[in-house]
Short mmCIF file of C-alpha atoms in Angstrom, two decimals:
data_model
loop_
_atom_site.label_atom_id
_atom_site.label_comp_id
_atom_site.label_asym_id
_atom_site.label_seq_id
_atom_site.Cartn_x
_atom_site.Cartn_y
_atom_site.Cartn_z
CA UNK D 1 -17.02 -186.60 46.99
CA UNK D 2 -16.57 -190.27 46.15
CA UNK D 3 -20.31 -190.74 45.65
CA UNK D 4 -20.44 -187.70 43.35
CA UNK D 5 -17.53 -189.08 41.30
CA UNK D 6 -19.25 -192.47 40.95
CA UNK D 7 -22.45 -190.74 39.89
CA UNK D 8 -20.60 -188.75 37.21
CA UNK D 9 -18.85 -191.88 35.93
CA UNK D 10 -22.14 -193.75 35.83
CA UNK D 11 -23.80 -190.89 33.91
CA UNK D 12 -20.92 -190.80 31.42
CA UNK D 13 -21.14 -194.56 30.97
CA UNK D 14 -24.88 -194.44 30.32
CA UNK D 15 -24.50 -191.51 27.94
CA UNK D 16 -21.76 -193.29 26.02
CA UNK D 17 -23.93 -196.40 25.80
CA UNK D 18 -26.83 -194.36 24.53
CA UNK D 19 -24.68 -192.73 21.84
CA UNK D 20 -23.43 -196.15 20.81
CA UNK D 21 -26.92 -197.59 20.67
CA UNK D 22 -28.23 -194.63 18.63
CA UNK D 23 -25.03 -193.83 16.75
CA UNK D 24 -26.55 -194.47 13.33
CA UNK D 25 -30.04 -193.22 14.13
CA UNK D 26 -31.72 -189.99 13.13
CA UNK D 27 -35.19 -188.83 14.11
CA UNK D 28 -37.66 -186.64 12.24
CA UNK D 29 -40.62 -185.13 14.10
CA UNK D 30 -43.21 -184.00 11.57
CA UNK D 31 -46.21 -181.70 12.02
CA UNK D 32 -48.91 -181.22 9.40
CA UNK D 33 -50.74 -177.89 9.44
CA UNK D 34 -54.02 -177.58 7.58
CA UNK D 35 -55.50 -180.65 5.90
CA UNK D 36 -54.37 -183.63 8.00
CA UNK D 37 -56.52 -186.29 6.36
CA UNK D 38 -53.68 -187.90 4.41
CA UNK D 39 -50.55 -189.61 5.64
CA UNK D 40 -46.89 -188.92 4.98
CA UNK D 41 -44.33 -191.16 3.26
CA UNK D 42 -40.58 -191.03 3.83
CA UNK D 43 -38.19 -192.30 1.15
CA UNK D 44 -34.45 -192.87 1.17
CA UNK D 45 -32.18 -192.43 -1.84
CA UNK D 46 -30.48 -195.78 -2.17
CA UNK D 47 -28.67 -197.48 -5.05
CA UNK D 48 -29.98 -195.23 -7.79
CA UNK D 49 -33.63 -195.20 -6.76
CA UNK D 50 -35.80 -194.39 -3.76
CA UNK D 51 -36.86 -196.90 -1.14
CA UNK D 52 -39.95 -196.31 0.98
CA UNK D 53 -39.22 -196.28 4.70
CA UNK D 54 -42.87 -196.32 5.59
CA UNK D 55 -46.04 -194.36 5.93
CA UNK D 56 -47.22 -192.41 8.95
CA UNK D 57 -50.68 -191.00 9.56
CA UNK D 58 -50.64 -187.82 11.69
CA UNK D 59 -52.45 -187.83 15.02
CA UNK D 60 -55.22 -185.38 15.94
CA UNK D 61 -52.61 -182.67 16.46
CA UNK D 62 -51.02 -183.34 13.08
CA UNK D 63 -47.92 -184.99 14.53
CA UNK D 64 -46.01 -188.08 13.39
CA UNK D 65 -42.36 -189.12 13.48
CA UNK D 66 -39.80 -191.31 11.75
CA UNK D 67 -36.63 -192.92 13.10
CA UNK D 68 -34.12 -194.01 10.47
CA UNK D 69 -30.81 -195.83 10.36
CA UNK D 70 -28.29 -193.57 8.66
CA UNK D 71 -24.71 -192.35 8.75
CA UNK D 72 -25.60 -189.54 6.39
CA UNK D 73 -27.80 -189.49 3.35
CA UNK D 74 -30.62 -188.03 1.25
CA UNK D 75 -34.30 -188.52 2.05
CA UNK D 76 -37.55 -187.36 0.48
CA UNK D 77 -41.02 -186.61 1.81
CA UNK D 78 -44.20 -187.32 -0.13
CA UNK D 79 -47.83 -186.82 0.78
CA UNK D 80 -50.02 -189.89 0.30
CA UNK D 81 -52.11 -189.16 -2.79
CA UNK D 82 -50.02 -186.10 -3.62
CA UNK D 83 -49.84 -184.59 -7.08
CA UNK D 84 -47.41 -186.05 -9.61
CA UNK D 85 -44.74 -188.70 -9.23
CA UNK D 86 -41.78 -186.45 -8.50
CA UNK D 87 -40.63 -185.45 -5.02
CA UNK D 88 -41.15 -181.86 -3.87
CA UNK D 89 -39.32 -181.89 -0.52
CA UNK D 90 -36.01 -183.34 0.59
CA UNK D 91 -33.78 -183.45 3.66
CA UNK D 92 -30.16 -184.44 4.30
CA UNK D 93 -29.79 -186.40 7.51
CA UNK D 94 -26.77 -187.31 9.61
CA UNK D 95 -26.48 -189.86 12.39
CA UNK D 96 -27.66 -188.51 15.72
CA UNK D 97 -29.69 -185.64 14.27
CA UNK D 98 -33.17 -184.86 15.57
CA UNK D 99 -35.03 -182.71 13.06
CA UNK D 100 -38.39 -180.98 13.27
CA UNK D 101 -40.22 -180.56 9.97
CA UNK D 102 -43.48 -178.69 9.39
CA UNK D 103 -45.75 -179.14 6.37
CA UNK D 104 -48.38 -176.58 5.44
CA UNK D 105 -51.43 -177.35 3.34
CA UNK D 106 -54.61 -175.50 2.48
CA UNK D 107 -57.86 -177.48 2.59
CA UNK D 108 -58.29 -177.11 -1.17
CA UNK D 109 -54.73 -178.30 -1.95
CA UNK D 110 -53.93 -181.82 -3.13
CA UNK D 111 -50.32 -181.61 -1.98
CA UNK D 112 -48.28 -179.79 0.64
CA UNK D 113 -47.92 -176.12 -0.23
CA UNK D 114 -44.69 -175.66 1.71
CA UNK D 115 -42.24 -177.42 4.00
CA UNK D 116 -40.07 -175.85 6.72
CA UNK D 117 -37.14 -177.63 8.39
CA UNK D 118 -36.21 -176.17 11.78
CA UNK D 119 -32.45 -175.50 12.03
CA UNK D 120 -32.03 -176.71 8.47
CA UNK D 121 -28.48 -177.83 7.69
CA UNK D 122 -26.69 -176.39 4.65
CA UNK D 123 -26.80 -179.73 2.85
CA UNK D 124 -30.60 -179.84 3.03
CA UNK D 125 -30.83 -176.24 1.87
CA UNK D 126 -28.67 -176.88 -1.21
CA UNK D 127 -30.45 -180.12 -2.06
CA UNK D 128 -33.84 -178.40 -1.90
CA UNK D 129 -32.61 -175.60 -4.17
CA UNK D 130 -31.44 -178.14 -6.74
CA UNK D 131 -34.66 -180.15 -6.46
CA UNK D 132 -36.74 -177.02 -7.02
CA UNK D 133 -34.71 -176.05 -10.08
CA UNK D 134 -34.82 -179.56 -11.54
CA UNK D 135 -38.57 -179.86 -11.00
CA UNK D 136 -39.21 -176.45 -12.55
CA UNK D 137 -37.18 -177.42 -15.61
CA UNK D 138 -38.87 -180.84 -15.88
CA UNK D 139 -42.35 -179.31 -15.75
CA UNK D 140 -41.44 -176.82 -18.47
CA UNK D 141 -40.27 -179.49 -20.94
CA UNK D 142 -42.36 -182.57 -20.08
CA UNK D 143 -44.13 -183.92 -23.21
CA UNK D 144 -42.36 -181.19 -25.21
CA UNK D 145 -39.09 -182.77 -26.39
CA UNK D 146 -38.40 -180.02 -28.94
CA UNK D 147 -38.51 -177.42 -26.17
CA UNK D 148 -36.39 -179.71 -23.99
CA UNK D 149 -33.70 -179.85 -26.65
CA UNK D 150 -33.68 -176.08 -27.00
CA UNK D 151 -33.52 -175.41 -23.22
CA UNK D 152 -31.15 -178.20 -22.13
CA UNK D 153 -27.85 -176.41 -22.81
CA UNK D 154 -29.01 -173.41 -20.77
CA UNK D 155 -30.03 -175.61 -17.85
CA UNK D 156 -26.72 -177.47 -18.08
CA UNK D 157 -24.88 -174.13 -17.71
CA UNK D 158 -27.06 -173.31 -14.72
CA UNK D 159 -26.12 -176.66 -13.13
CA UNK D 160 -22.40 -175.96 -13.55
CA UNK D 161 -22.81 -172.53 -11.98
CA UNK D 162 -24.95 -174.01 -9.19
CA UNK D 163 -22.27 -176.52 -8.23
CA UNK D 164 -19.54 -173.87 -8.30
CA UNK D 165 -21.46 -171.66 -5.86
CA UNK D 166 -22.82 -174.37 -3.56
CA UNK D 167 -19.92 -175.76 -1.53
CA UNK D 168 -20.13 -176.88 2.11
CA UNK D 169 -17.58 -177.91 4.72
CA UNK D 170 -18.79 -181.48 4.20
CA UNK D 171 -16.49 -182.98 1.55
CA UNK D 172 -18.52 -186.19 1.39
CA UNK D 173 -21.67 -184.23 0.58
CA UNK D 174 -19.92 -182.01 -1.97
CA UNK D 175 -18.82 -185.07 -3.94
CA UNK D 176 -22.28 -186.62 -3.66
CA UNK D 177 -23.99 -183.44 -4.88
CA UNK D 178 -21.63 -183.22 -7.88
CA UNK D 179 -22.30 -186.86 -8.74
CA UNK D 180 -26.05 -186.46 -8.31
CA UNK D 181 -26.30 -183.36 -10.48
CA UNK D 182 -24.24 -185.03 -13.21
CA UNK D 183 -26.58 -188.04 -13.30
CA UNK D 184 -29.69 -185.85 -13.05
CA UNK D 185 -28.56 -183.98 -16.17
CA UNK D 186 -28.07 -187.22 -18.08
CA UNK D 187 -31.51 -188.37 -16.87
CA UNK D 188 -33.10 -185.18 -18.22
CA UNK D 189 -31.40 -185.66 -21.60
CA UNK D 190 -32.34 -189.34 -21.92
CA UNK D 191 -35.84 -188.78 -20.58
CA UNK D 192 -36.43 -186.02 -23.09
CA UNK D 193 -36.59 -188.68 -25.84
CA UNK D 194 -39.71 -190.02 -24.11
CA UNK D 195 -41.12 -186.65 -23.05
CA UNK D 196 -39.93 -187.42 -19.49
CA UNK D 197 -42.77 -189.91 -19.33
CA UNK D 198 -43.21 -193.63 -19.67
CA UNK D 199 -41.67 -195.67 -22.44
CA UNK D 200 -45.07 -196.07 -24.09
CA UNK D 201 -45.17 -192.31 -24.85
CA UNK D 202 -44.41 -190.64 -28.18
CA UNK D 203 -40.71 -190.78 -29.04
CA UNK D 204 -38.58 -187.83 -30.19
CA UNK D 205 -37.38 -189.87 -33.17
CA UNK D 206 -37.20 -187.25 -35.90
CA UNK D 207 -33.90 -187.20 -37.80
CA UNK D 208 -32.95 -183.66 -36.81
CA UNK D 209 -33.28 -184.56 -33.10
CA UNK D 210 -30.82 -187.44 -33.10
CA UNK D 211 -27.54 -185.53 -32.63
CA UNK D 212 -28.88 -184.35 -29.25
CA UNK D 213 -29.22 -187.98 -28.08
CA UNK D 214 -25.92 -189.30 -29.48
CA UNK D 215 -24.21 -189.25 -26.02
CA UNK D 216 -26.69 -191.93 -24.88
CA UNK D 217 -24.85 -194.42 -27.09
CA UNK D 218 -21.69 -194.07 -24.99
CA UNK D 219 -21.20 -197.52 -23.40
CA UNK D 220 -19.71 -195.93 -20.28
CA UNK D 221 -22.99 -194.29 -19.32
CA UNK D 222 -24.44 -197.60 -18.06
CA UNK D 223 -21.31 -198.41 -16.05
CA UNK D 224 -21.06 -195.10 -14.20
CA UNK D 225 -21.12 -195.83 -10.46
CA UNK D 226 -22.45 -192.29 -9.92
CA UNK D 227 -25.80 -193.67 -11.10
CA UNK D 228 -26.26 -194.93 -7.55
CA UNK D 229 -26.11 -191.39 -6.14
CA UNK D 230 -29.24 -190.04 -7.80
CA UNK D 231 -32.85 -191.06 -7.29
CA UNK D 232 -33.03 -191.09 -11.10
CA UNK D 233 -30.14 -193.51 -11.62
CA UNK D 234 -32.23 -196.57 -12.45
CA UNK D 235 -34.72 -194.46 -14.44
CA UNK D 236 -31.77 -193.20 -16.49
CA UNK D 237 -30.77 -196.78 -17.27
CA UNK D 238 -34.35 -197.57 -18.32
CA UNK D 239 -34.38 -194.57 -20.65
CA UNK D 240 -30.95 -195.35 -22.11
CA UNK D 241 -31.77 -198.99 -22.77
CA UNK D 242 -35.18 -198.00 -24.15
CA UNK D 243 -33.60 -195.47 -26.50
CA UNK D 244 -31.00 -197.96 -27.72
CA UNK D 245 -33.62 -200.66 -28.24
CA UNK D 246 -35.77 -198.37 -30.36
CA UNK D 247 -32.77 -197.31 -32.43
CA UNK D 248 -32.08 -201.02 -32.99
CA UNK D 249 -35.57 -202.35 -33.79
CA UNK D 250 -37.76 -199.27 -34.49
CA UNK D 251 -40.60 -201.03 -32.67
CA UNK D 252 -42.27 -199.59 -29.56
CA UNK D 253 -43.71 -202.92 -28.43
CA UNK D 254 -40.23 -204.43 -28.40
CA UNK D 255 -39.04 -201.47 -26.33
CA UNK D 256 -41.75 -202.12 -23.75
CA UNK D 257 -40.98 -205.85 -23.63
CA UNK D 258 -37.33 -204.99 -23.08
CA UNK D 259 -38.21 -202.50 -20.32
CA UNK D 260 -39.90 -205.12 -18.14
CA UNK D 261 -37.01 -207.57 -18.46
CA UNK D 262 -33.75 -207.64 -16.48
CA UNK D 263 -31.90 -208.90 -19.57
CA UNK D 264 -30.05 -205.58 -19.97
CA UNK D 265 -27.99 -206.46 -16.89
CA UNK D 266 -25.72 -208.35 -19.28
CA UNK D 267 -24.75 -204.99 -20.85
CA UNK D 268 -23.58 -203.54 -17.50
CA UNK D 269 -19.98 -204.30 -16.54
CA UNK D 270 -19.80 -202.47 -13.21
CA UNK D 271 -20.80 -204.92 -10.46
CA UNK D 272 -22.35 -202.32 -8.15
CA UNK D 273 -24.49 -200.87 -10.94
CA UNK D 274 -25.39 -204.32 -12.24
CA UNK D 275 -26.72 -205.58 -8.90
CA UNK D 276 -28.63 -202.33 -8.33
CA UNK D 277 -30.23 -202.69 -11.77
CA UNK D 278 -31.15 -206.32 -11.10
CA UNK D 279 -32.74 -205.39 -7.76
CA UNK D 280 -34.62 -202.64 -9.59
CA UNK D 281 -35.99 -205.12 -12.14
CA UNK D 282 -36.54 -208.18 -9.95
CA UNK D 283 -40.06 -207.17 -8.77
CA UNK D 284 -41.14 -207.49 -12.40
CA UNK D 285 -39.82 -211.05 -12.77
CA UNK D 286 -42.89 -213.29 -12.62
CA UNK D 287 -41.61 -216.56 -14.07
CA UNK D 288 -39.02 -218.89 -12.59
CA UNK D 289 -37.46 -219.41 -16.03
CA UNK D 290 -36.83 -215.69 -16.39
CA UNK D 291 -35.19 -215.68 -12.97
CA UNK D 292 -32.92 -218.55 -14.01
CA UNK D 293 -32.06 -216.87 -17.32
CA UNK D 294 -31.57 -213.25 -16.26
CA UNK D 295 -30.87 -213.17 -12.52
CA UNK D 296 -29.33 -216.45 -11.37
CA UNK D 297 -26.17 -216.09 -13.53
CA UNK D 298 -25.21 -213.11 -11.35
CA UNK D 299 -25.88 -214.71 -7.99
CA UNK D 300 -22.32 -214.06 -6.81
CA UNK D 301 -22.64 -210.27 -7.06
CA UNK D 302 -25.42 -210.21 -4.45
CA UNK D 303 -22.99 -209.71 -1.57
CA UNK D 304 -24.69 -207.72 1.21
CA UNK D 305 -27.15 -209.28 3.64
CA UNK D 306 -30.03 -207.27 2.16
CA UNK D 307 -29.08 -208.21 -1.41
CA UNK D 308 -28.80 -211.89 -0.56
CA UNK D 309 -32.16 -211.83 1.21
CA UNK D 310 -33.83 -210.18 -1.81
CA UNK D 311 -32.30 -212.75 -4.15
CA UNK D 312 -33.32 -215.71 -1.97
CA UNK D 313 -36.83 -214.37 -1.45
CA UNK D 314 -37.46 -214.08 -5.17
CA UNK D 315 -36.00 -217.55 -5.75
CA UNK D 316 -38.28 -219.01 -3.06
CA UNK D 317 -41.29 -217.10 -4.36
CA UNK D 318 -40.83 -218.19 -7.97
CA UNK D 319 -39.82 -221.83 -7.45
CA UNK D 320 -43.46 -222.99 -7.22
CA UNK D 321 -44.08 -221.21 -10.54
CA UNK D 322 -41.50 -223.19 -12.52
CA UNK D 323 -42.55 -224.85 -15.78
CA UNK D 324 -43.62 -228.43 -15.06
CA UNK D 325 -44.58 -227.79 -11.43
CA UNK D 326 -48.06 -228.89 -10.40
CA UNK D 327 -50.54 -226.06 -10.78
CA UNK D 328 -52.49 -224.66 -7.85
CA UNK D 329 -55.68 -226.73 -7.49
CA UNK D 330 -58.25 -223.96 -7.15
CA UNK D 331 -61.82 -224.69 -6.08
CA UNK D 332 -64.29 -222.02 -7.22
CA UNK D 333 -67.90 -221.69 -8.36
CA UNK D 334 -69.38 -220.47 -11.62
CA UNK D 335 -72.48 -218.35 -12.23
CA UNK D 336 -74.68 -221.43 -11.62
CA UNK D 337 -72.91 -222.28 -8.33
CA UNK D 338 -71.22 -225.28 -9.93
CA UNK D 339 -67.80 -226.01 -8.42
CA UNK D 340 -64.71 -226.36 -10.61
CA UNK D 341 -61.15 -227.38 -9.74
CA UNK D 342 -57.98 -227.45 -11.77
CA UNK D 343 -57.69 -231.20 -11.19
CA UNK D 344 -61.14 -231.60 -12.71
CA UNK D 345 -59.73 -230.57 -16.09
CA UNK D 346 -57.15 -233.37 -16.32
CA UNK D 347 -56.65 -234.30 -19.95
CA UNK D 348 -57.23 -230.71 -21.10
CA UNK D 349 -54.98 -227.71 -21.59
CA UNK D 350 -56.36 -225.00 -19.30
CA UNK D 351 -56.16 -221.31 -20.17
CA UNK D 352 -57.07 -218.91 -17.35
CA UNK D 353 -57.85 -215.20 -17.64
CA UNK D 354 -57.73 -213.35 -14.29
CA UNK D 355 -59.86 -210.22 -14.59
CA UNK D 356 -62.32 -207.86 -12.87
CA UNK D 357 -65.34 -205.83 -13.93
CA UNK D 358 -63.62 -202.54 -13.08
CA UNK D 359 -60.43 -203.31 -15.03
CA UNK D 360 -60.46 -201.59 -18.44
CA UNK D 361 -57.41 -203.45 -19.84
CA UNK D 362 -59.05 -206.73 -18.75
CA UNK D 363 -62.25 -205.91 -20.61
CA UNK D 364 -60.27 -204.89 -23.69
CA UNK D 365 -58.71 -208.38 -23.81
CA UNK D 366 -61.96 -210.29 -23.18
CA UNK D 367 -63.31 -210.14 -26.78
CA UNK D 368 -59.92 -211.18 -28.12
CA UNK D 369 -59.82 -214.14 -25.74
CA UNK D 370 -63.36 -215.10 -26.77
CA UNK D 371 -62.36 -214.99 -30.44
CA UNK D 372 -59.31 -217.19 -29.80
CA UNK D 373 -61.43 -219.67 -27.82
CA UNK D 374 -63.91 -219.79 -30.70
CA UNK D 375 -61.14 -221.16 -32.89
CA UNK D 376 -60.83 -224.21 -30.62
CA UNK D 377 -64.55 -224.90 -30.14
CA UNK D 378 -64.38 -228.24 -31.95
CA UNK D 379 -61.63 -229.57 -29.66
CA UNK D 380 -62.37 -231.33 -26.40
CA UNK D 381 -58.83 -231.08 -25.01
CA UNK D 382 -58.76 -227.40 -24.07
CA UNK D 383 -60.73 -225.25 -21.61
CA UNK D 384 -60.89 -221.46 -21.35
CA UNK D 385 -61.65 -220.05 -17.91
CA UNK D 386 -62.34 -216.52 -16.79
CA UNK D 387 -61.53 -215.94 -13.12
CA UNK D 388 -62.98 -212.72 -11.75
CA UNK D 389 -61.46 -211.25 -8.59
CA UNK D 390 -64.37 -208.88 -7.97
CA UNK D 391 -65.12 -210.74 -4.72
CA UNK D 392 -68.15 -212.46 -3.26
CA UNK D 393 -69.75 -209.19 -2.18
CA UNK D 394 -70.19 -208.41 -5.88
CA UNK D 395 -71.51 -211.85 -6.78
CA UNK D 396 -74.90 -210.67 -8.10
CA UNK D 397 -73.36 -207.83 -10.08
CA UNK D 398 -70.76 -210.23 -11.49
CA UNK D 399 -73.40 -212.77 -12.54
CA UNK D 400 -75.35 -210.02 -14.29
CA UNK D 401 -72.20 -208.74 -15.98
CA UNK D 402 -71.29 -212.21 -17.30
CA UNK D 403 -74.85 -212.77 -18.54
CA UNK D 404 -75.01 -209.34 -20.19
CA UNK D 405 -71.77 -209.90 -22.11
CA UNK D 406 -72.61 -213.53 -22.92
CA UNK D 407 -69.11 -214.80 -22.23
CA UNK D 408 -68.67 -218.31 -23.65
CA UNK D 409 -65.81 -219.32 -21.37
CA UNK D 410 -66.32 -220.89 -17.96
CA UNK D 411 -66.57 -217.94 -15.58
CA UNK D 412 -65.54 -218.34 -11.92
CA UNK D 413 -65.58 -215.90 -9.00
CA UNK D 414 -62.83 -215.39 -6.43
CA UNK D 415 -61.64 -212.93 -3.83
CA UNK D 416 -58.55 -210.88 -4.68
CA UNK D 417 -56.77 -212.26 -1.60
CA UNK D 418 -57.43 -215.99 -1.96
CA UNK D 419 -57.10 -219.02 -4.21
CA UNK D 420 -55.01 -218.83 -7.37
CA UNK D 421 -54.69 -215.03 -7.16
CA UNK D 422 -53.01 -215.26 -3.76
CA UNK D 423 -50.95 -218.37 -4.49
CA UNK D 424 -49.31 -216.88 -7.60
CA UNK D 425 -48.88 -213.47 -5.90
CA UNK D 426 -50.74 -211.68 -8.68
CA UNK D 427 -50.56 -207.93 -8.20
CA UNK D 428 -51.58 -206.66 -11.64
CA UNK D 429 -54.45 -207.72 -13.88
CA UNK D 430 -55.24 -208.90 -16.45
CA UNK D 431 -53.06 -211.95 -15.90
CA UNK D 432 -53.07 -215.07 -18.05
CA UNK D 433 -51.99 -218.55 -16.96
CA UNK D 434 -51.73 -221.77 -18.96
CA UNK D 435 -51.56 -225.34 -17.63
CA UNK D 436 -50.94 -228.56 -19.56
CA UNK D 437 -53.11 -231.68 -19.74
CA UNK D 438 -51.67 -232.95 -16.46
CA UNK D 439 -52.37 -229.71 -14.62
CA UNK D 440 -48.72 -228.67 -14.68
CA UNK D 441 -47.50 -225.15 -15.34
CA UNK D 442 -46.84 -224.03 -18.88
CA UNK D 443 -46.68 -220.38 -17.84
CA UNK D 444 -48.18 -218.32 -15.02
CA UNK D 445 -47.47 -215.04 -16.78
CA UNK D 446 -48.45 -215.45 -20.42
CA UNK D 447 -48.56 -212.54 -22.88
CA UNK D 448 -51.98 -210.99 -23.36
CA UNK D 449 -54.27 -212.53 -26.01
CA UNK D 450 -53.73 -209.43 -28.15
CA UNK D 451 -50.07 -210.45 -28.40
CA UNK D 452 -49.46 -213.03 -31.19
CA UNK D 453 -47.18 -214.96 -28.82
CA UNK D 454 -50.19 -215.91 -26.68
CA UNK D 455 -51.79 -218.17 -29.27
CA UNK D 456 -48.41 -219.70 -30.13
CA UNK D 457 -47.98 -220.76 -26.49
CA UNK D 458 -51.47 -222.28 -26.46
CA UNK D 459 -50.81 -224.18 -29.69
CA UNK D 460 -47.46 -225.42 -28.39
CA UNK D 461 -49.15 -226.73 -25.22
CA UNK D 462 -51.75 -228.56 -27.31
CA UNK D 463 -49.06 -230.08 -29.52
CA UNK D 464 -47.55 -231.93 -26.55
CA UNK D 465 -49.20 -235.34 -26.25
#
């Protein structure tokens, strides 16, 4: 009897320890039926956007699994290489849950045709219903702002009715769903101005359309903490700030410049929304000076461990890129196998164009760069360098390409994962960098040559003696 009692106590102790260790864990076992060639991404709704929790490639039987840290929250599935940017399938997870999810896909399909959650909880069911309705509406009005304006009021009524009829025993979820739907509606209204596309699309700027967008001028919309409860929260802020900028300046280029900058954080008074917006914009900060100007003033609102780590990482990453820091001393060869280094250009302002043969935007800027360089041909204190990242395996093709186009600048070849490209963490090309006569940084993220600001920066660098 005593031994049985000890065994029971030991089992209870181990069970309790296991619950404690896995108290905030949830597991998803996934099975892909049909085309299993592509992997599966899992995303978490967090702070007004979605965060990737990783990518899993199914095994020969189509199986893969995810384990996530969660108390309870909203997650999304997405097929690698799937159609469109929106999410088609969602799940609501709670700590301790172990869910089995099946995805079905015909061989001819580019995305999953259906998704089935075994023992689906009510929260997941309601979320999927809302996601389906929102996606259907979005598809019907995308790039058609006039239709969007005519259909919005009807969809808004549907949303109100949906919330009234979709209540669960989970009060926390009910509040979240109400908040999410409210923000999703605002996102659809603001996004309609841009055709629910990028900010470089056509704008719904006709005079008769403006009353529809008047609510976007409400200053409270950018301070609404509910923004953090929708995957469209940060997109909504981008649309709102883009709309306001265009109303102010009537210039699309200025809108795009504003979009890539975190400067709008100054217009957000709510600390939680402000830090989420900064984290959303920080990946686009490429210059140390922009970090100092737009991010560093709010250092104190980065309070969680993850927020502090993100702030410190960006600071550490950008410090070597500060104006006046010594430039990276690359060592690369030209089409004639002659070696060049940055230090070898001491006494000259150095302008570098990072490009590739396959990059259409790069090739569009090349003739403009050549024309600008032509204007300095009588000066011996400036050098223009093209730095291809096509890689050494394409050396012969690159040499032929340079010869065919008769580029007048010094043309060097590099790998995409080495030298200057790697040091300055370049992820998008074309990229333009300028160094002064001492080889120190003027900028490692200059505007494109097609932008009038580019030549002004070059002239300013030459004016410094």
